CSV table of C-alpha atoms and ligand atoms in Angstrom, one decimal:
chain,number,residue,atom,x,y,z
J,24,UNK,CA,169.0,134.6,28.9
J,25,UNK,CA,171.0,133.8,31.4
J,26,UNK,CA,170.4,130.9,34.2
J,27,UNK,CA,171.0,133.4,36.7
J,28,UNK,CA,168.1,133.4,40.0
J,29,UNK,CA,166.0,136.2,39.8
J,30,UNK,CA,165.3,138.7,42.0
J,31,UNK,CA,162.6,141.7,42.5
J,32,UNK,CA,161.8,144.8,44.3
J,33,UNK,CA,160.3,147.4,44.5
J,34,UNK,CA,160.5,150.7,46.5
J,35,UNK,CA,157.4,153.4,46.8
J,36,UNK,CA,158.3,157.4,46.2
J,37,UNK,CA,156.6,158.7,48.6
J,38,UNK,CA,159.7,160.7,50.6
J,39,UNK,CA,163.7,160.3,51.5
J,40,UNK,CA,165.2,157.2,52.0
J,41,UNK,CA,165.9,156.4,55.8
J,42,UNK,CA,168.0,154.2,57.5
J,43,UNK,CA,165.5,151.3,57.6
J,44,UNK,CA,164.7,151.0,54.3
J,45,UNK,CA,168.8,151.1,53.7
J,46,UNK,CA,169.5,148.8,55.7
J,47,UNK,CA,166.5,146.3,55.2
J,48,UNK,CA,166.7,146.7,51.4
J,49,UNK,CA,168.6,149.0,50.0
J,50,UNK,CA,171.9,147.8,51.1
J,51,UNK,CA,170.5,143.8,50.0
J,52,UNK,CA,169.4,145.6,46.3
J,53,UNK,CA,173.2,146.4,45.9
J,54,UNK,CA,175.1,143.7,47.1
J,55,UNK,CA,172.7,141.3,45.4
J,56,UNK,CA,172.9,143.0,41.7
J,57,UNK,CA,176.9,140.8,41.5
J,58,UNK,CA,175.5,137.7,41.7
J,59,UNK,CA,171.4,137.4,40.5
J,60,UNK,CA,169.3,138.7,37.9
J,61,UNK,CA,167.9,141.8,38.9
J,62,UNK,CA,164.6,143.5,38.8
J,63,UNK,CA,163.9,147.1,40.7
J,64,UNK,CA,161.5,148.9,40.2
J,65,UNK,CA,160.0,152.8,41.6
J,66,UNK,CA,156.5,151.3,42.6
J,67,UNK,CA,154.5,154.8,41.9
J,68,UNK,CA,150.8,152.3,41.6
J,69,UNK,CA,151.6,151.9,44.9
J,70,UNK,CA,151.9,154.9,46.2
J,71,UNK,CA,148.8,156.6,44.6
J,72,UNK,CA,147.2,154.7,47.1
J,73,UNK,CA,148.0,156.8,50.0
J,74,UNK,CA,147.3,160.3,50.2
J,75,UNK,CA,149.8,162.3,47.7
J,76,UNK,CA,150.2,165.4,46.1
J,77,UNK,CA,150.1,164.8,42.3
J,78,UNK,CA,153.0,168.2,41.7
J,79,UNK,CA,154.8,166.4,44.0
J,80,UNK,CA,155.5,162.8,42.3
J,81,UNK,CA,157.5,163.7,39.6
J,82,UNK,CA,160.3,164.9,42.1
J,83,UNK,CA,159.9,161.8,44.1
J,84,UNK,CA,160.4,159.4,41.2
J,85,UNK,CA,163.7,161.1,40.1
J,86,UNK,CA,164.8,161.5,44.0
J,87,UNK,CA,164.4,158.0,44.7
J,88,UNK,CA,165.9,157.1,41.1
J,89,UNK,CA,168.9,159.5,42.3
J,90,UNK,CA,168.9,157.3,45.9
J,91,UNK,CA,169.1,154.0,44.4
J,92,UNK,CA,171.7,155.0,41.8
J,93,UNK,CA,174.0,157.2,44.4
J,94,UNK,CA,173.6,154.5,47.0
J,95,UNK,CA,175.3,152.4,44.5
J,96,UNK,CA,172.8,150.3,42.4
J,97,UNK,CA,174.7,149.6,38.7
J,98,UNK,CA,172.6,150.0,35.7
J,99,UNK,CA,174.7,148.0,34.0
J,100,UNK,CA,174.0,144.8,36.5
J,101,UNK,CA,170.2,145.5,37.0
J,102,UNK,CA,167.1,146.8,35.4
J,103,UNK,CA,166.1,149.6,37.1
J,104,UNK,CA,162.5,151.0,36.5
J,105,UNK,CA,159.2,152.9,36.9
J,106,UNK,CA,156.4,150.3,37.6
J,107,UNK,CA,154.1,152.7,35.5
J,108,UNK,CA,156.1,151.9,32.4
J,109,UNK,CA,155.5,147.9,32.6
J,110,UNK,CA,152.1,148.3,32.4
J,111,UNK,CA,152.0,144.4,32.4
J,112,UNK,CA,152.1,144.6,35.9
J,113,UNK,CA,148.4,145.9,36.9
J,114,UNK,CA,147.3,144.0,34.2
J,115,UNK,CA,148.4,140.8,35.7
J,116,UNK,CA,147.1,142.2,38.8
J,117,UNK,CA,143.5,142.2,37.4
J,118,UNK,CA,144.0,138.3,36.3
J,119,UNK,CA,145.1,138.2,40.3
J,120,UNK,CA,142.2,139.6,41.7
J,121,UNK,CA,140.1,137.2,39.9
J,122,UNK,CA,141.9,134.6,42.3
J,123,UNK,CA,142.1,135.9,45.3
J,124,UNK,CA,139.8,136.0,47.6
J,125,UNK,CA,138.9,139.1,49.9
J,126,UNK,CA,139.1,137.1,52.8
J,127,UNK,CA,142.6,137.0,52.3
J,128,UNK,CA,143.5,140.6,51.5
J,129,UNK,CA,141.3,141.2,54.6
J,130,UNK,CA,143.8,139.9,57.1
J,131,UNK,CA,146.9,141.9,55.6
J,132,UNK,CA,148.1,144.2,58.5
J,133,UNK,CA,149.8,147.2,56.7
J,134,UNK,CA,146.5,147.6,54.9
J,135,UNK,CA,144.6,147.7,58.1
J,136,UNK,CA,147.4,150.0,59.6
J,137,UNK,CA,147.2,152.1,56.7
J,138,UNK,CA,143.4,151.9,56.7
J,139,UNK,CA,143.4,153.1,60.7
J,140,UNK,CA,145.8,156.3,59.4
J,141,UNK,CA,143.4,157.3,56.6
J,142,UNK,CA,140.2,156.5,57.1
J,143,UNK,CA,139.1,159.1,55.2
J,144,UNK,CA,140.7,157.6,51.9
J,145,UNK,CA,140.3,153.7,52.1
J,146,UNK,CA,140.2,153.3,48.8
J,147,UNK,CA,139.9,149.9,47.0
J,148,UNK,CA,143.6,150.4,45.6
J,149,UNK,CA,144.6,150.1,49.0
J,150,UNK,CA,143.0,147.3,49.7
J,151,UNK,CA,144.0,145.1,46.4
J,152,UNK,CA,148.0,146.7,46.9
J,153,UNK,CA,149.5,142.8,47.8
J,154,UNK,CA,147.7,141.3,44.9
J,155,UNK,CA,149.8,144.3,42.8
J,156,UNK,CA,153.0,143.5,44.7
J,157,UNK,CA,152.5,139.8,43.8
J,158,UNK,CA,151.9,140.9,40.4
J,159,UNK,CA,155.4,142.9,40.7
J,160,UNK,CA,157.0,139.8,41.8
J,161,UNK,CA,155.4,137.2,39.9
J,162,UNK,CA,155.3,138.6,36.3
J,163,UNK,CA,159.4,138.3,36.3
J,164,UNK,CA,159.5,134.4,37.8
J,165,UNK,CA,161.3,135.8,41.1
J,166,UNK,CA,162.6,133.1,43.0
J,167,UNK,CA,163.7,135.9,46.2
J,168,UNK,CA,162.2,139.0,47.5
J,169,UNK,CA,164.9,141.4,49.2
J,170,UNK,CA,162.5,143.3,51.7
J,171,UNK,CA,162.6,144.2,55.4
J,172,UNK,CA,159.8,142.4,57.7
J,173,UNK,CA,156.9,144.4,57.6
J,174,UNK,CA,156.6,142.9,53.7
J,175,UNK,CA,157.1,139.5,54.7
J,176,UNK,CA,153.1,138.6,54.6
J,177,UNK,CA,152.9,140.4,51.6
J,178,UNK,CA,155.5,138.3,49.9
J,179,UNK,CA,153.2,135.0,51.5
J,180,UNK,CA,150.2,136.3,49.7
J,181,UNK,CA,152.5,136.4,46.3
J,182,UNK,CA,153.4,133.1,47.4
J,183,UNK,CA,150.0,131.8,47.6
J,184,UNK,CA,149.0,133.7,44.7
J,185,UNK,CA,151.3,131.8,42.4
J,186,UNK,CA,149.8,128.5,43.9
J,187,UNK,CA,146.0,130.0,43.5
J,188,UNK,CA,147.3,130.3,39.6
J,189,UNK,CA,149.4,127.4,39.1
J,190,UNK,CA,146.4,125.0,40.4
J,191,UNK,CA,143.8,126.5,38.5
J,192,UNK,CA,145.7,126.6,34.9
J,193,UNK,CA,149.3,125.0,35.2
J,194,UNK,CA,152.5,125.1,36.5
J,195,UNK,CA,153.6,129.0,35.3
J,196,UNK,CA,154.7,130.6,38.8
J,197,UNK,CA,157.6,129.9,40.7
J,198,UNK,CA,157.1,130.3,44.7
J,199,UNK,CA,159.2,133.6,46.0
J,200,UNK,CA,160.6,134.1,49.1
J,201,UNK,CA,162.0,137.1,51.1
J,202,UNK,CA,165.2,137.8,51.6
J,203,UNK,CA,166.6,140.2,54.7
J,204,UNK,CA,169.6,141.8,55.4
J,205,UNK,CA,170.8,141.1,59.2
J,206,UNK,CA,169.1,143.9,60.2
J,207,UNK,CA,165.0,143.0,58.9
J,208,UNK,CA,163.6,145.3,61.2
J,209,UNK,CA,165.4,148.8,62.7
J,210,UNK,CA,163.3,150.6,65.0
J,211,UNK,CA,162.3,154.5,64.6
J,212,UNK,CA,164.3,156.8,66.9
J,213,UNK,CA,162.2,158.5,68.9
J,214,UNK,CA,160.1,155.7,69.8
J,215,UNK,CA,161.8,152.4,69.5
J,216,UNK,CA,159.4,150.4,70.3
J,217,UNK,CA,158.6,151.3,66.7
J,218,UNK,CA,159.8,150.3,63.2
J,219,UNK,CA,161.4,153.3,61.8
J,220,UNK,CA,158.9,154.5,58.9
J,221,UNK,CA,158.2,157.8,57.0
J,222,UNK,CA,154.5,157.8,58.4
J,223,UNK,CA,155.9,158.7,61.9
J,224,UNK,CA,157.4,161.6,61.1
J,225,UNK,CA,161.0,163.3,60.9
J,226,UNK,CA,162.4,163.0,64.2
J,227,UNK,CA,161.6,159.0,64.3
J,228,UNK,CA,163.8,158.3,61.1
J,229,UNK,CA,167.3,159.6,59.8
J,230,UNK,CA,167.5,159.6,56.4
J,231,UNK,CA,170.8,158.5,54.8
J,232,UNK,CA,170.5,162.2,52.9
J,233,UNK,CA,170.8,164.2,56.5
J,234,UNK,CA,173.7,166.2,56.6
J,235,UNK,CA,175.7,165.1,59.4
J,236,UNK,CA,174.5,168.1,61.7
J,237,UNK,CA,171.0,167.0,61.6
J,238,UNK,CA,172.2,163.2,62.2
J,239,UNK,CA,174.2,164.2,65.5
J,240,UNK,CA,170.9,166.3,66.9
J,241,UNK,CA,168.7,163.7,66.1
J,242,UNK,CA,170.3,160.8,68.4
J,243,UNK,CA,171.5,162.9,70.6
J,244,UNK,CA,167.7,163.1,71.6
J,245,UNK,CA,167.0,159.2,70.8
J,246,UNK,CA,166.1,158.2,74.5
J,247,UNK,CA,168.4,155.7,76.1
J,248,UNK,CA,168.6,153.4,79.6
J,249,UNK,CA,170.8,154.0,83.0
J,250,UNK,CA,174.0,152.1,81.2
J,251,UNK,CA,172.7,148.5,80.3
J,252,UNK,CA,171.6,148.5,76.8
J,253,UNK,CA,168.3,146.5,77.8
J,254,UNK,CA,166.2,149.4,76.4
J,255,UNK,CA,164.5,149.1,73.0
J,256,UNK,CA,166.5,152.5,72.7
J,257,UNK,CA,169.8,151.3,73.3
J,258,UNK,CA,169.3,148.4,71.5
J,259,UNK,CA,168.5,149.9,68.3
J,260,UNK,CA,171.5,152.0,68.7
J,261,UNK,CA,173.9,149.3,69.5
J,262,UNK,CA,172.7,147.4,66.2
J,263,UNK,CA,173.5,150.3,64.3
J,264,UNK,CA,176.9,151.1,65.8
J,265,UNK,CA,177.5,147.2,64.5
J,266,UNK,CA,176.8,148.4,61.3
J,267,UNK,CA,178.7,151.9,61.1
J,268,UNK,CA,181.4,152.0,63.6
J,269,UNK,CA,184.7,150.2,63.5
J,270,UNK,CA,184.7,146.6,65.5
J,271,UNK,CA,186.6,147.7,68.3
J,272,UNK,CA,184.4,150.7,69.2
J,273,UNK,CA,180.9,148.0,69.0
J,274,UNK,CA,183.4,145.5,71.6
J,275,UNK,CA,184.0,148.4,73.5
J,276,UNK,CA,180.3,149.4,73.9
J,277,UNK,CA,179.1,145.8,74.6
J,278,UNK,CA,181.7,145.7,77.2
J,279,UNK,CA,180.6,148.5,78.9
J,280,UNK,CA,176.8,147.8,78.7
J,281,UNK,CA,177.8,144.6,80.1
J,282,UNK,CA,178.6,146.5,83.5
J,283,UNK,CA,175.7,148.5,83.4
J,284,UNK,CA,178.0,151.8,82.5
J,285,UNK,CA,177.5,152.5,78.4
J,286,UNK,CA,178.0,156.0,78.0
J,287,UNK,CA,175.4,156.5,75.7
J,288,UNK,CA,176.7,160.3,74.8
J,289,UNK,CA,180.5,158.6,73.6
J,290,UNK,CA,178.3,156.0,71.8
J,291,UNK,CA,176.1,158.5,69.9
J,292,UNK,CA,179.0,160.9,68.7
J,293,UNK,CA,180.9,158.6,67.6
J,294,UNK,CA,178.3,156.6,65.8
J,295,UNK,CA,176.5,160.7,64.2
J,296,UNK,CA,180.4,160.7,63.2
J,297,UNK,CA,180.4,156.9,61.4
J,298,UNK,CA,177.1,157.0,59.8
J,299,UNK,CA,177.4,161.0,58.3
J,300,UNK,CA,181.1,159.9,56.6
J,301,UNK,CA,179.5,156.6,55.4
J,302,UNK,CA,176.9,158.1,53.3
J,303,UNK,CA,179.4,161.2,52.5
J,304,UNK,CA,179.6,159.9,48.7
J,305,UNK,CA,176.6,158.9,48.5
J,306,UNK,CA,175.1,162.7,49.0
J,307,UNK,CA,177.5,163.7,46.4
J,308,UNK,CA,176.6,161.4,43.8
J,309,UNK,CA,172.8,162.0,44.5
J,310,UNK,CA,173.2,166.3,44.2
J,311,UNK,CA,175.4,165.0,40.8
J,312,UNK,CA,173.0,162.6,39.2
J,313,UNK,CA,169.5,165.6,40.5
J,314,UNK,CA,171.6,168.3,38.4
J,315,UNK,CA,170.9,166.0,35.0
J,316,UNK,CA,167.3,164.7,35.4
J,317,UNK,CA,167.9,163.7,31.7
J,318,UNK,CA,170.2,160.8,32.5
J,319,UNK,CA,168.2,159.1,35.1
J,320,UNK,CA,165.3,158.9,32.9
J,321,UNK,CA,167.6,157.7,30.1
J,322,UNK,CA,168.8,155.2,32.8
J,323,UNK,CA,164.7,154.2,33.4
J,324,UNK,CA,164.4,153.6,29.7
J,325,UNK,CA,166.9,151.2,29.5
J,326,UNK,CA,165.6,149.5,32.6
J,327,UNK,CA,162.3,149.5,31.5
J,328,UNK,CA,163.2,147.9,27.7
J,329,UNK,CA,165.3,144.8,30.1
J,330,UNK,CA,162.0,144.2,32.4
J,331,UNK,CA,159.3,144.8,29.1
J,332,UNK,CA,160.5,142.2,26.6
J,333,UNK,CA,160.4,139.6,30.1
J,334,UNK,CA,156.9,140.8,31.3
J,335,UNK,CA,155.2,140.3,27.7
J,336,UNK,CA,156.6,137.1,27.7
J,337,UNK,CA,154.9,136.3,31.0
J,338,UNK,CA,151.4,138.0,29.6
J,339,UNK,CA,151.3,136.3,26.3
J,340,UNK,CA,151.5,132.7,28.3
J,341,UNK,CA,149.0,133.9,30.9
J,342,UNK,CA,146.5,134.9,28.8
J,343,UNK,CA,147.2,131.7,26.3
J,344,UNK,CA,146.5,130.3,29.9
J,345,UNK,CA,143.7,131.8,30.9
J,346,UNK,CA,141.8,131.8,28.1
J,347,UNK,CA,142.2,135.1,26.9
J,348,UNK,CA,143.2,135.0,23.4
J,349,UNK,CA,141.3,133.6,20.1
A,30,ADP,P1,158.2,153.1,55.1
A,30,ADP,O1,157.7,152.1,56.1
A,30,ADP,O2,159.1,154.1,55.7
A,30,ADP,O3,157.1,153.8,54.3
A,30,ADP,P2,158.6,151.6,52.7
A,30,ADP,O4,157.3,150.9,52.8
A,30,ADP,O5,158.8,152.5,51.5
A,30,ADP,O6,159.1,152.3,54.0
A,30,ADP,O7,159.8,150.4,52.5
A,30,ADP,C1,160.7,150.2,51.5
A,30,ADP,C2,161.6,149.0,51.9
A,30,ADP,O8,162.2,149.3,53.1
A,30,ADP,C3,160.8,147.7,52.1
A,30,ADP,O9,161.5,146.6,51.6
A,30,ADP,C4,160.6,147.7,53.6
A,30,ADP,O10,160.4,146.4,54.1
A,30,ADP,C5,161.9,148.2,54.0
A,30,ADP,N1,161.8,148.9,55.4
A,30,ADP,C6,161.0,149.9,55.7
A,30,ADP,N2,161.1,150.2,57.0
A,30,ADP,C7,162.1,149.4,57.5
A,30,ADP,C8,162.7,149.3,58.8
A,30,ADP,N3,162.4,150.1,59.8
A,30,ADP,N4,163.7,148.3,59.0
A,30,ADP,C9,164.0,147.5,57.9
A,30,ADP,N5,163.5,147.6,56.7
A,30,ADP,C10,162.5,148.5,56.5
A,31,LIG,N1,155.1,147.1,49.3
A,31,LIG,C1,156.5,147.5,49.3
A,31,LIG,C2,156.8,148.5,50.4
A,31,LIG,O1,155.9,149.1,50.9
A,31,LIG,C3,156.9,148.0,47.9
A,31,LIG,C4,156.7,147.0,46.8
A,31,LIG,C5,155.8,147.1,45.8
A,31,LIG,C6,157.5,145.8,46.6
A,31,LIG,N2,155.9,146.0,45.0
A,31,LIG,C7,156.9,145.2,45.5
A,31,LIG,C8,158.5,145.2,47.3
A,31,LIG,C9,157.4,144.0,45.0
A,31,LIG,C10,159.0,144.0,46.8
A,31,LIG,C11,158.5,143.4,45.7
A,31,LIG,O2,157.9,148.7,50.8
């Protein structure tokens, strides 16, 4: 063991990668694997509970293994994982739900968001997800939580789960908190008043595996302002020419919006240009790494082995906790 922090998360398969969850995890994931001990996990028990297609999870779990892995994630500096393989996790859940009470999961807003998309499917899963993400979290003593925004109340309620257990049976959990990138929160293209998120729908997100075509056509049509960049819009797009173009092309924008004349066509060629060549090798490594399905599994196994022998540990003192062992 080493005295390392620790640091989890987790990331659902339920479709390609976009920009947001790059740059509001993804990017944090890799940078953080140099210098913590790192958890990561596929969280597929999350993402049965929205509505899903069960030919079409398989796929998922390898393309989102493939994503982490091309976009640079080390195997050799973190576990990486299926959730379904630790089945730890939802059983520490179920000692979690006998703590929590439903007044709290009650006020969770992606769960009512989620509830308001499918209300023909509110199922209980649904409804008891944070109590499974602080589960995730707690079961390998995190001390941070890389995540974008919209997960920062769920990373409270692991908080407050910890505290729920720890005054009932003992000092055991140690309080997480989230971590985020400079960019928590990017907002979806076609409607910026919006976080960018799968459930929108193509033409609000670009995905980092969009060949460069696709990436120019879609913000060519992101809407803009007259030349001031006080539009959500323009905003968005300024953040992410921060992020992808050199510094001198960001300066020169600013400048511009500053006397109302931003040329938003310049600004969106250039940045199609920037952000299709940054993810260049990425989309080479990730057709590489789909080509031998048997290697990324091989890579899960060994990821799973790392966050096992830690997550048994955990169980055996919780139940010894708990009272559930004779
Ligand atoms: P989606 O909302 O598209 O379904 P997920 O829930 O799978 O995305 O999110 C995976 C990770 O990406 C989480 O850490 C989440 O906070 C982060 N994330 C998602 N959307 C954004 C966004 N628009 N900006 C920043 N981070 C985001
Ligand atoms: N709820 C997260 C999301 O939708 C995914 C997730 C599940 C997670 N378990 C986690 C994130 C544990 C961080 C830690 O993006």
């Amino acid at each position: 063991m080493t005295n390392k922090q620790t640091i989890v998360s987790g990331i659902q398969p339920t479709g390609r990668l976009h920009l947001g969850n790059y740059l509001g995890a993804l990017k944090n994931f890799i940078k953080l694997q140099n210098d913590y001990q790192c958890y990561f996990f596929i969280a597929d028990y999350h993402s049965i509970t929205e509505n899903y297609n069960p030919k079409d999870k398989p796929q998922q779990i390898l393309n989102l293994a493939a994503d982490m892995l091309a976009a640079g994630l080390n195997p050799k500096k973190c576990a990486l994982f299926v959730q379904s393989d630790i089945p730890a996790h939802t059983e520490l859940a179920w000692i979690f739900n006998c703590l929590t009470p439903i007044s709290y999961l009650e006020r969770m807003t992606q769960y009512k968001d989620k509830a308001a998309r499918q209300k023909e499917n509110i199922n209980v899963g649904l409804f008891d997800y944070p109590v499974l993400q602080a589960a995730d979290i707690l079961i390998y003593h995190a001390t941070a939580v890389p995540v974008g925004q919209d997960q920062d109340q769920h990373v409270e309620l692991t908080r407050q789960v910890a505290r729920f257990f720890n005054n009932r049976f003992g000092q055991t959990f140690t309080e997480p908190k989230s971590l985020h990138t400079e960019t928590p929160k990017i907002m979806s293209l076609a409607d910026p008043d919006k976080k960018m998120s799968k459930s929108l729908g193509d033409n609000h997100c670009l995905y980092i595996d969009d060949e460069p075509k696709i990436i120019a056509a879609k913000l060519a049509k992101a809407p803009t302002d007259s030349g001031d960049a006080k539009s959500a819009g323009a905003k968005n797009l300024l953040t992410l020419s921060k992020i992808f173009s050199s510094e001198k092309l960001y300066n020169q924008y600013l400048a511009a919006a500053k006397s109302g004349g931003l040329r938003y066509g310049d600004l969106k060629k250039n940045l199609a240009a920037d952000i299709a060549a940054h993810f260049t090798d990425y989309r080479q490594a990730k057709q590489t790494l789909l080509k031998n399905p048997d290697q990324i599994r091989k890579v899960l196994a060994a990821g799973a082995r790392v966050a096992s022998a830690v997550a048994k540990k955990t169980m055996a003192e919780v139940r010894e906790k708990i009272g559930i062992s004779y």
